[in-house]
């Protein structure tokens, strides 16, 4: 039998430090007092983690989502990277995009990607601004050309030793924008993207081949998703296929109902199922893996927000219908059991 929190323990948590206040949100949820938990988070002014915990009460009110993104001591970028894309926040899309994209020129490549992960089609105009590029260029080339400000997102402070081996900021943002646009079903410039892909390996020394290969995988998937059918075999032959790009390809094939190619991918996807449900845009991939027997233990293999969303009966992307049955409660209660 589950041990319920006592009134004394709850009161102590509410009046405690930030970790205790986060525990209080969890306790209130365990007691079924969701409205009180959400109000506690709305009243929070200092600790972002308290508000983040309340965002797991699904669907989180729009007011709470806005609060999470606009807290004085909060970090809207972190919320957009590590919370929003993991769930179905389409009902708050307008408000989220307005807050996060208020300075389009300051968006990093990971933030650009997050709009596609979250399924926010209203960000398409912002994404198209970044999907412009003459040719791929490394940060070393940007420095040589007199553009030290074109740092990639991995560059911190003045340390550019690692960054010089990678794409410069405009290049990585362009690649990220193309991927995000295709996850949103938006058109891309096929001729331009093909030209970028053809120049990848000339732009980076062979000793750093995994950088152009990773970009090749992303761009080849995007081209295939946009209708360039021959890009599939090129993508499949690549040595460096990142996990996320594998999920992108499965999602494309699922939308098309391409059973033949799905069969070809199934063995390799079975080795990379963990994390399949991390982003909202890939929820159908996680469900498909489960339905095909590629994921025998969903509570262990899948992301927390995916499990909580299934518990709450949250819908997947509009083009997909859940295939697998789901037993609510188990994951959420197991998460709390160590707290109480």
Coordinates of C-alpha atoms in Angstrom, one line a residue:
X1 CA 0.0 0.0 0.0
X2 CA 1.2 3.5 -0.9
X3 CA 2.1 5.7 2.1
X4 CA 0.4 9.1 1.8
X5 CA 2.2 12.2 2.9
X6 CA 1.0 13.6 6.2
X7 CA -0.3 17.1 6.6
X8 CA 2.7 18.0 8.7
X9 CA 5.1 16.7 6.0
X10 CA 3.3 18.6 3.3
X11 CA 3.3 21.9 5.3
X12 CA 7.0 21.5 6.0
X13 CA 7.7 21.0 2.4
X14 CA 5.7 24.0 1.3
X15 CA 7.6 26.2 3.7
X16 CA 11.0 24.7 2.9
X17 CA 13.8 25.4 0.4
X18 CA 13.4 25.0 -3.3
X19 CA 13.9 21.2 -3.3
X20 CA 11.3 20.8 -0.6
X21 CA 8.9 23.1 -2.5
X22 CA 9.4 20.9 -5.5
X23 CA 8.6 17.9 -3.3
X24 CA 5.5 19.6 -2.2
X25 CA 4.2 19.9 -5.7
X26 CA 4.8 16.2 -6.1
X27 CA 3.0 15.4 -2.9
X28 CA 0.0 17.5 -3.8
X29 CA -0.2 15.6 -7.1
X30 CA 0.0 12.3 -5.3
X31 CA -2.9 13.4 -3.1
X32 CA -4.9 14.4 -6.2
X33 CA -4.8 18.1 -5.3
X34 CA -3.6 19.2 -8.7
X35 CA -5.1 22.7 -8.6
X36 CA -3.2 23.4 -5.3
X37 CA 0.0 22.1 -6.9
X38 CA -0.4 24.3 -9.9
X39 CA -1.2 27.4 -7.8
X40 CA 1.9 26.7 -5.7
X41 CA 4.0 26.7 -8.9
X42 CA 2.2 29.9 -10.1
X43 CA 3.2 31.6 -6.8
X44 CA 6.8 30.5 -7.2
X45 CA 9.2 33.4 -8.0
X46 CA 12.6 31.9 -7.5
X47 CA 13.0 28.2 -8.2
X48 CA 12.5 27.1 -11.8
X49 CA 12.5 23.4 -10.8
X50 CA 9.3 23.9 -8.7
X51 CA 7.5 25.2 -11.8
X52 CA 9.0 22.5 -14.0
X53 CA 7.5 19.8 -11.7
X54 CA 4.1 21.4 -12.0
X55 CA 4.4 21.3 -15.8
X56 CA 4.0 17.5 -15.5
X57 CA 0.4 18.0 -14.5
X58 CA -1.0 17.5 -17.9
X59 CA -2.2 19.3 -19.8
X60 CA -0.5 22.1 -17.9
X61 CA -2.5 25.4 -18.0
X62 CA -1.4 28.0 -20.5
X63 CA -0.9 30.4 -17.6
X64 CA 1.6 28.1 -16.0
X65 CA 3.5 27.5 -19.3
X66 CA 3.8 31.3 -19.8
X67 CA 5.0 31.6 -16.1
X68 CA 7.6 28.9 -16.7
X69 CA 9.0 30.8 -19.7
X70 CA 8.9 34.3 -18.2
X71 CA 10.1 33.9 -14.6
X72 CA 12.6 36.6 -13.6
X73 CA 15.1 34.0 -12.5
X74 CA 14.1 31.5 -15.0
X75 CA 15.5 30.5 -18.4
X76 CA 13.1 30.4 -21.3
X77 CA 15.7 28.8 -23.6
X78 CA 16.3 25.9 -21.2
X79 CA 12.5 25.3 -20.9
X80 CA 12.2 25.3 -24.7
X81 CA 15.1 22.8 -25.0
X82 CA 14.4 20.4 -22.1
X83 CA 10.7 20.6 -21.3
X84 CA 8.4 22.0 -24.0
X85 CA 9.5 19.7 -26.9
X86 CA 9.0 16.6 -24.8
X87 CA 5.2 17.1 -24.4
X88 CA 2.2 18.1 -26.4
X89 CA 2.1 21.9 -25.9
X90 CA 0.3 22.7 -29.1
X91 CA -2.5 24.4 -27.2
X92 CA 0.0 27.0 -25.9
X93 CA 2.0 27.2 -29.2
X94 CA 1.2 30.8 -30.0
X95 CA 2.3 32.1 -26.6
X96 CA 5.4 29.9 -26.5
X97 CA 6.6 30.9 -29.9
X98 CA 6.0 34.6 -29.1
X99 CA 8.1 34.4 -26.0
X100 CA 11.0 32.2 -27.2
X101 CA 11.3 33.7 -30.7
X102 CA 10.9 37.3 -29.8
X103 CA 14.6 37.9 -30.9
X104 CA 14.9 35.6 -34.0
X105 CA 18.5 36.7 -34.6
X106 CA 19.5 35.3 -31.2
X107 CA 18.2 31.8 -31.7
X108 CA 20.8 29.1 -31.4
X109 CA 20.7 25.9 -33.5
X110 CA 19.3 23.8 -30.7
X111 CA 16.5 26.3 -30.1
X112 CA 15.7 26.3 -33.8
X113 CA 15.5 22.5 -33.7
X114 CA 13.2 22.6 -30.7
X115 CA 10.4 24.3 -32.7
X116 CA 10.4 21.2 -35.0
X117 CA 10.6 18.8 -32.1
X118 CA 7.6 20.5 -30.5
X119 CA 5.6 20.6 -33.7
X120 CA 5.2 24.4 -33.7
X121 CA 4.2 25.3 -37.2
X122 CA 3.7 28.9 -36.4
X123 CA 7.5 29.2 -36.1
X124 CA 7.9 28.4 -39.8
X125 CA 8.5 32.1 -40.8
X126 CA 11.3 32.4 -38.2
X127 CA 12.8 29.1 -39.3
X128 CA 12.9 30.2 -43.0
X129 CA 15.0 33.2 -42.1
X130 CA 17.7 30.8 -40.8
X131 CA 17.4 28.3 -43.7
X132 CA 19.5 30.6 -45.9
X133 CA 23.1 29.7 -46.7
X134 CA 25.5 30.3 -49.5
X135 CA 27.6 27.3 -48.6
X136 CA 28.6 25.2 -45.6
X137 CA 31.5 26.8 -43.6
X138 CA 33.4 25.7 -40.6
X139 CA 34.1 28.1 -37.7
X140 CA 37.8 28.0 -38.6
X141 CA 36.9 29.3 -42.1
X142 CA 34.7 32.0 -40.5
X143 CA 37.6 33.1 -38.3
X144 CA 39.9 33.2 -41.3
X145 CA 37.4 35.3 -43.2
X146 CA 37.1 37.7 -40.3
X147 CA 33.9 36.6 -38.8
X148 CA 34.7 35.6 -35.2
X149 CA 31.1 36.4 -34.2
X150 CA 29.9 33.4 -36.2
X151 CA 30.5 31.0 -33.3
X152 CA 28.6 27.7 -33.3
X153 CA 26.4 26.9 -30.3
X154 CA 29.1 24.7 -28.7
X155 CA 31.6 27.6 -28.4
X156 CA 31.7 29.1 -24.9
X157 CA 33.6 32.4 -24.1
X158 CA 36.8 32.8 -26.0
X159 CA 37.7 29.1 -26.1
X160 CA 37.4 28.2 -29.8
X161 CA 39.7 25.2 -30.0
X162 CA 36.9 22.6 -30.3
X163 CA 34.5 25.0 -32.2
X164 CA 37.0 25.5 -35.0
X165 CA 36.5 21.9 -36.1
X166 CA 32.8 22.4 -36.4
X167 CA 30.3 24.3 -38.6
X168 CA 30.0 28.0 -37.9
X169 CA 26.9 29.5 -36.4
X170 CA 25.0 30.4 -39.6
X171 CA 25.8 26.9 -41.1
X172 CA 24.6 24.9 -38.1
X173 CA 21.5 27.2 -37.8
X174 CA 20.7 26.6 -41.5
X175 CA 21.0 22.8 -41.1
X176 CA 18.8 23.0 -37.9
X177 CA 16.2 25.1 -39.7
X178 CA 15.9 22.7 -42.6
X179 CA 15.4 19.8 -40.2
X180 CA 12.8 21.7 -38.2
X181 CA 10.9 22.8 -41.3
X182 CA 10.6 19.2 -42.5
X183 CA 9.5 18.0 -39.1
X184 CA 6.7 20.5 -39.4
X185 CA 5.9 19.4 -42.9
X186 CA 7.0 22.8 -44.3
X187 CA 8.6 23.2 -47.8
X188 CA 12.4 23.6 -48.2
X189 CA 14.6 24.7 -51.0
X190 CA 15.5 21.3 -52.5
X191 CA 18.1 22.7 -54.9
X192 CA 19.9 24.7 -52.2
X193 CA 19.9 21.9 -49.7
X194 CA 21.2 19.4 -52.3
X195 CA 24.0 21.8 -53.1
X196 CA 24.9 22.2 -49.4
X197 CA 25.0 18.4 -49.0
X198 CA 27.3 18.1 -52.1
X199 CA 29.8 20.5 -50.5
X200 CA 29.9 19.0 -47.0
X201 CA 32.9 16.8 -47.3
X202 CA 35.0 19.4 -49.0
X203 CA 34.4 21.9 -46.2
X204 CA 35.8 19.8 -43.3
X205 CA 39.0 17.7 -43.2
X206 CA 38.7 14.0 -43.5
X207 CA 40.0 13.5 -40.0
X208 CA 36.7 15.1 -38.7
X209 CA 34.5 13.2 -41.1
X210 CA 31.8 12.6 -38.5
X211 CA 30.7 16.2 -38.7
X212 CA 29.9 16.3 -42.4
X213 CA 28.5 12.7 -42.2
X214 CA 26.1 13.8 -39.4
X215 CA 25.0 16.8 -41.5
X216 CA 24.7 14.5 -44.5
X217 CA 22.3 12.2 -42.6
X218 CA 20.1 15.1 -41.5
X219 CA 20.0 16.8 -45.0
X220 CA 19.5 13.4 -46.8
X221 CA 16.6 12.6 -44.5
X222 CA 15.2 16.1 -45.1
X223 CA 15.4 15.7 -48.8
X224 CA 13.8 12.3 -48.7
X225 CA 11.1 13.6 -46.5
X226 CA 10.6 16.4 -49.1
X227 CA 10.1 13.9 -51.9
X228 CA 13.7 13.2 -53.2
X229 CA 13.3 9.5 -53.1
X230 CA 16.8 8.5 -54.0
X231 CA 18.1 10.1 -50.8
X232 CA 16.9 7.2 -48.8
X233 CA 19.6 4.8 -50.1
X234 CA 22.3 7.4 -49.5
X235 CA 21.0 8.0 -46.0
X236 CA 20.9 4.3 -45.3
X237 CA 24.5 3.8 -46.4
X238 CA 25.9 6.5 -44.1
X239 CA 28.2 5.3 -41.3
X240 CA 27.2 8.1 -38.9
X241 CA 23.5 7.9 -38.3
X242 CA 22.6 9.7 -35.1
X243 CA 19.7 8.3 -33.1
X244 CA 17.5 11.3 -33.6
X245 CA 17.9 11.1 -37.4
X246 CA 16.9 7.4 -37.3
X247 CA 13.7 8.5 -35.5
X248 CA 13.1 11.2 -38.2
X249 CA 13.3 8.6 -40.9
X250 CA 11.0 6.2 -39.2
X251 CA 8.5 9.0 -38.7
X252 CA 8.6 9.8 -42.4
X253 CA 8.0 6.2 -43.4
X254 CA 5.2 5.9 -40.9
X255 CA 3.5 9.0 -42.3
X256 CA 3.8 7.5 -45.8
X257 CA 2.8 4.0 -44.8
X258 CA 6.0 2.6 -46.3
X259 CA 6.0 -0.8 -44.8
X260 CA 8.8 -2.2 -47.0
X261 CA 11.3 0.3 -45.9
X262 CA 10.2 0.1 -42.3
X263 CA 11.0 -3.6 -42.4
X264 CA 14.5 -2.8 -43.6
X265 CA 15.0 -0.3 -40.7
X266 CA 13.5 -2.4 -37.9
X267 CA 16.7 -4.3 -36.9
X268 CA 18.8 -1.2 -36.5
X269 CA 16.0 0.8 -34.8
X270 CA 15.6 -2.1 -32.3
X271 CA 19.2 -1.2 -31.1
X272 CA 18.3 2.4 -30.6
X273 CA 14.9 2.4 -29.1
X274 CA 15.8 4.1 -25.8
X275 CA 14.9 7.8 -26.2
X276 CA 12.4 7.2 -29.1
X277 CA 9.7 9.1 -27.2
X278 CA 11.8 12.0 -26.0
X279 CA 10.4 14.5 -28.4
X280 CA 6.7 15.1 -29.3
X281 CA 7.4 14.8 -33.0
X282 CA 8.8 11.3 -32.4
X283 CA 6.0 10.0 -30.2
X284 CA 4.6 7.9 -33.1
X285 CA 8.0 6.3 -33.4
X286 CA 8.0 5.2 -29.8
X287 CA 4.4 3.9 -30.2
X288 CA 5.3 2.0 -33.4
X289 CA 8.4 0.4 -31.7
X290 CA 6.2 -0.7 -28.8
X291 CA 3.5 -2.1 -31.2
X292 CA 6.2 -4.0 -33.2
X293 CA 7.7 -5.6 -30.1
X294 CA 10.9 -3.6 -30.4
X295 CA 10.4 -2.0 -27.0
X296 CA 9.3 -4.7 -24.4
X297 CA 9.6 -2.5 -21.3
X298 CA 8.1 1.0 -22.2
X299 CA 8.2 2.4 -18.6
X300 CA 12.0 1.8 -18.6
X301 CA 12.8 2.7 -22.1
X302 CA 10.7 5.8 -22.7
X303 CA 11.0 9.4 -21.6
X304 CA 9.2 10.5 -18.5
X305 CA 7.0 13.1 -20.3
X306 CA 5.9 10.6 -22.8
X307 CA 4.8 8.2 -20.1
X308 CA 3.0 10.9 -18.1
X309 CA 1.3 12.0 -21.3
X310 CA 0.1 8.5 -22.1
X311 CA -1.1 8.3 -18.4
X312 CA -3.1 11.5 -19.0
X313 CA -4.5 10.5 -22.3
X314 CA -2.7 13.2 -24.2
X315 CA -2.9 13.0 -28.0
X316 CA 0.0 12.3 -30.3
X317 CA 0.7 14.4 -33.5
X318 CA -2.4 14.8 -35.6
X319 CA -1.2 12.4 -38.3
X320 CA -0.9 9.5 -35.8
X321 CA -3.3 7.4 -33.7
X322 CA -2.1 5.4 -30.7
X323 CA -1.6 1.8 -31.6
X324 CA -0.7 0.3 -28.2
X325 CA -2.8 0.1 -25.0
X326 CA -1.5 1.9 -22.0
X327 CA -1.9 1.2 -18.3
X328 CA -2.1 4.6 -16.5
X329 CA -0.5 5.4 -13.2
X330 CA 2.4 2.9 -12.9
X331 CA 5.2 5.2 -14.0
X332 CA 4.0 8.3 -12.2
X333 CA 3.5 6.5 -8.9
X334 CA 6.8 4.7 -9.1
X335 CA 8.5 8.0 -9.6
X336 CA 6.9 9.3 -6.4
X337 CA 7.4 6.2 -4.3
X338 CA 10.9 7.1 -3.2
X339 CA 9.8 10.6 -2.1
X340 CA 7.0 9.6 0.3

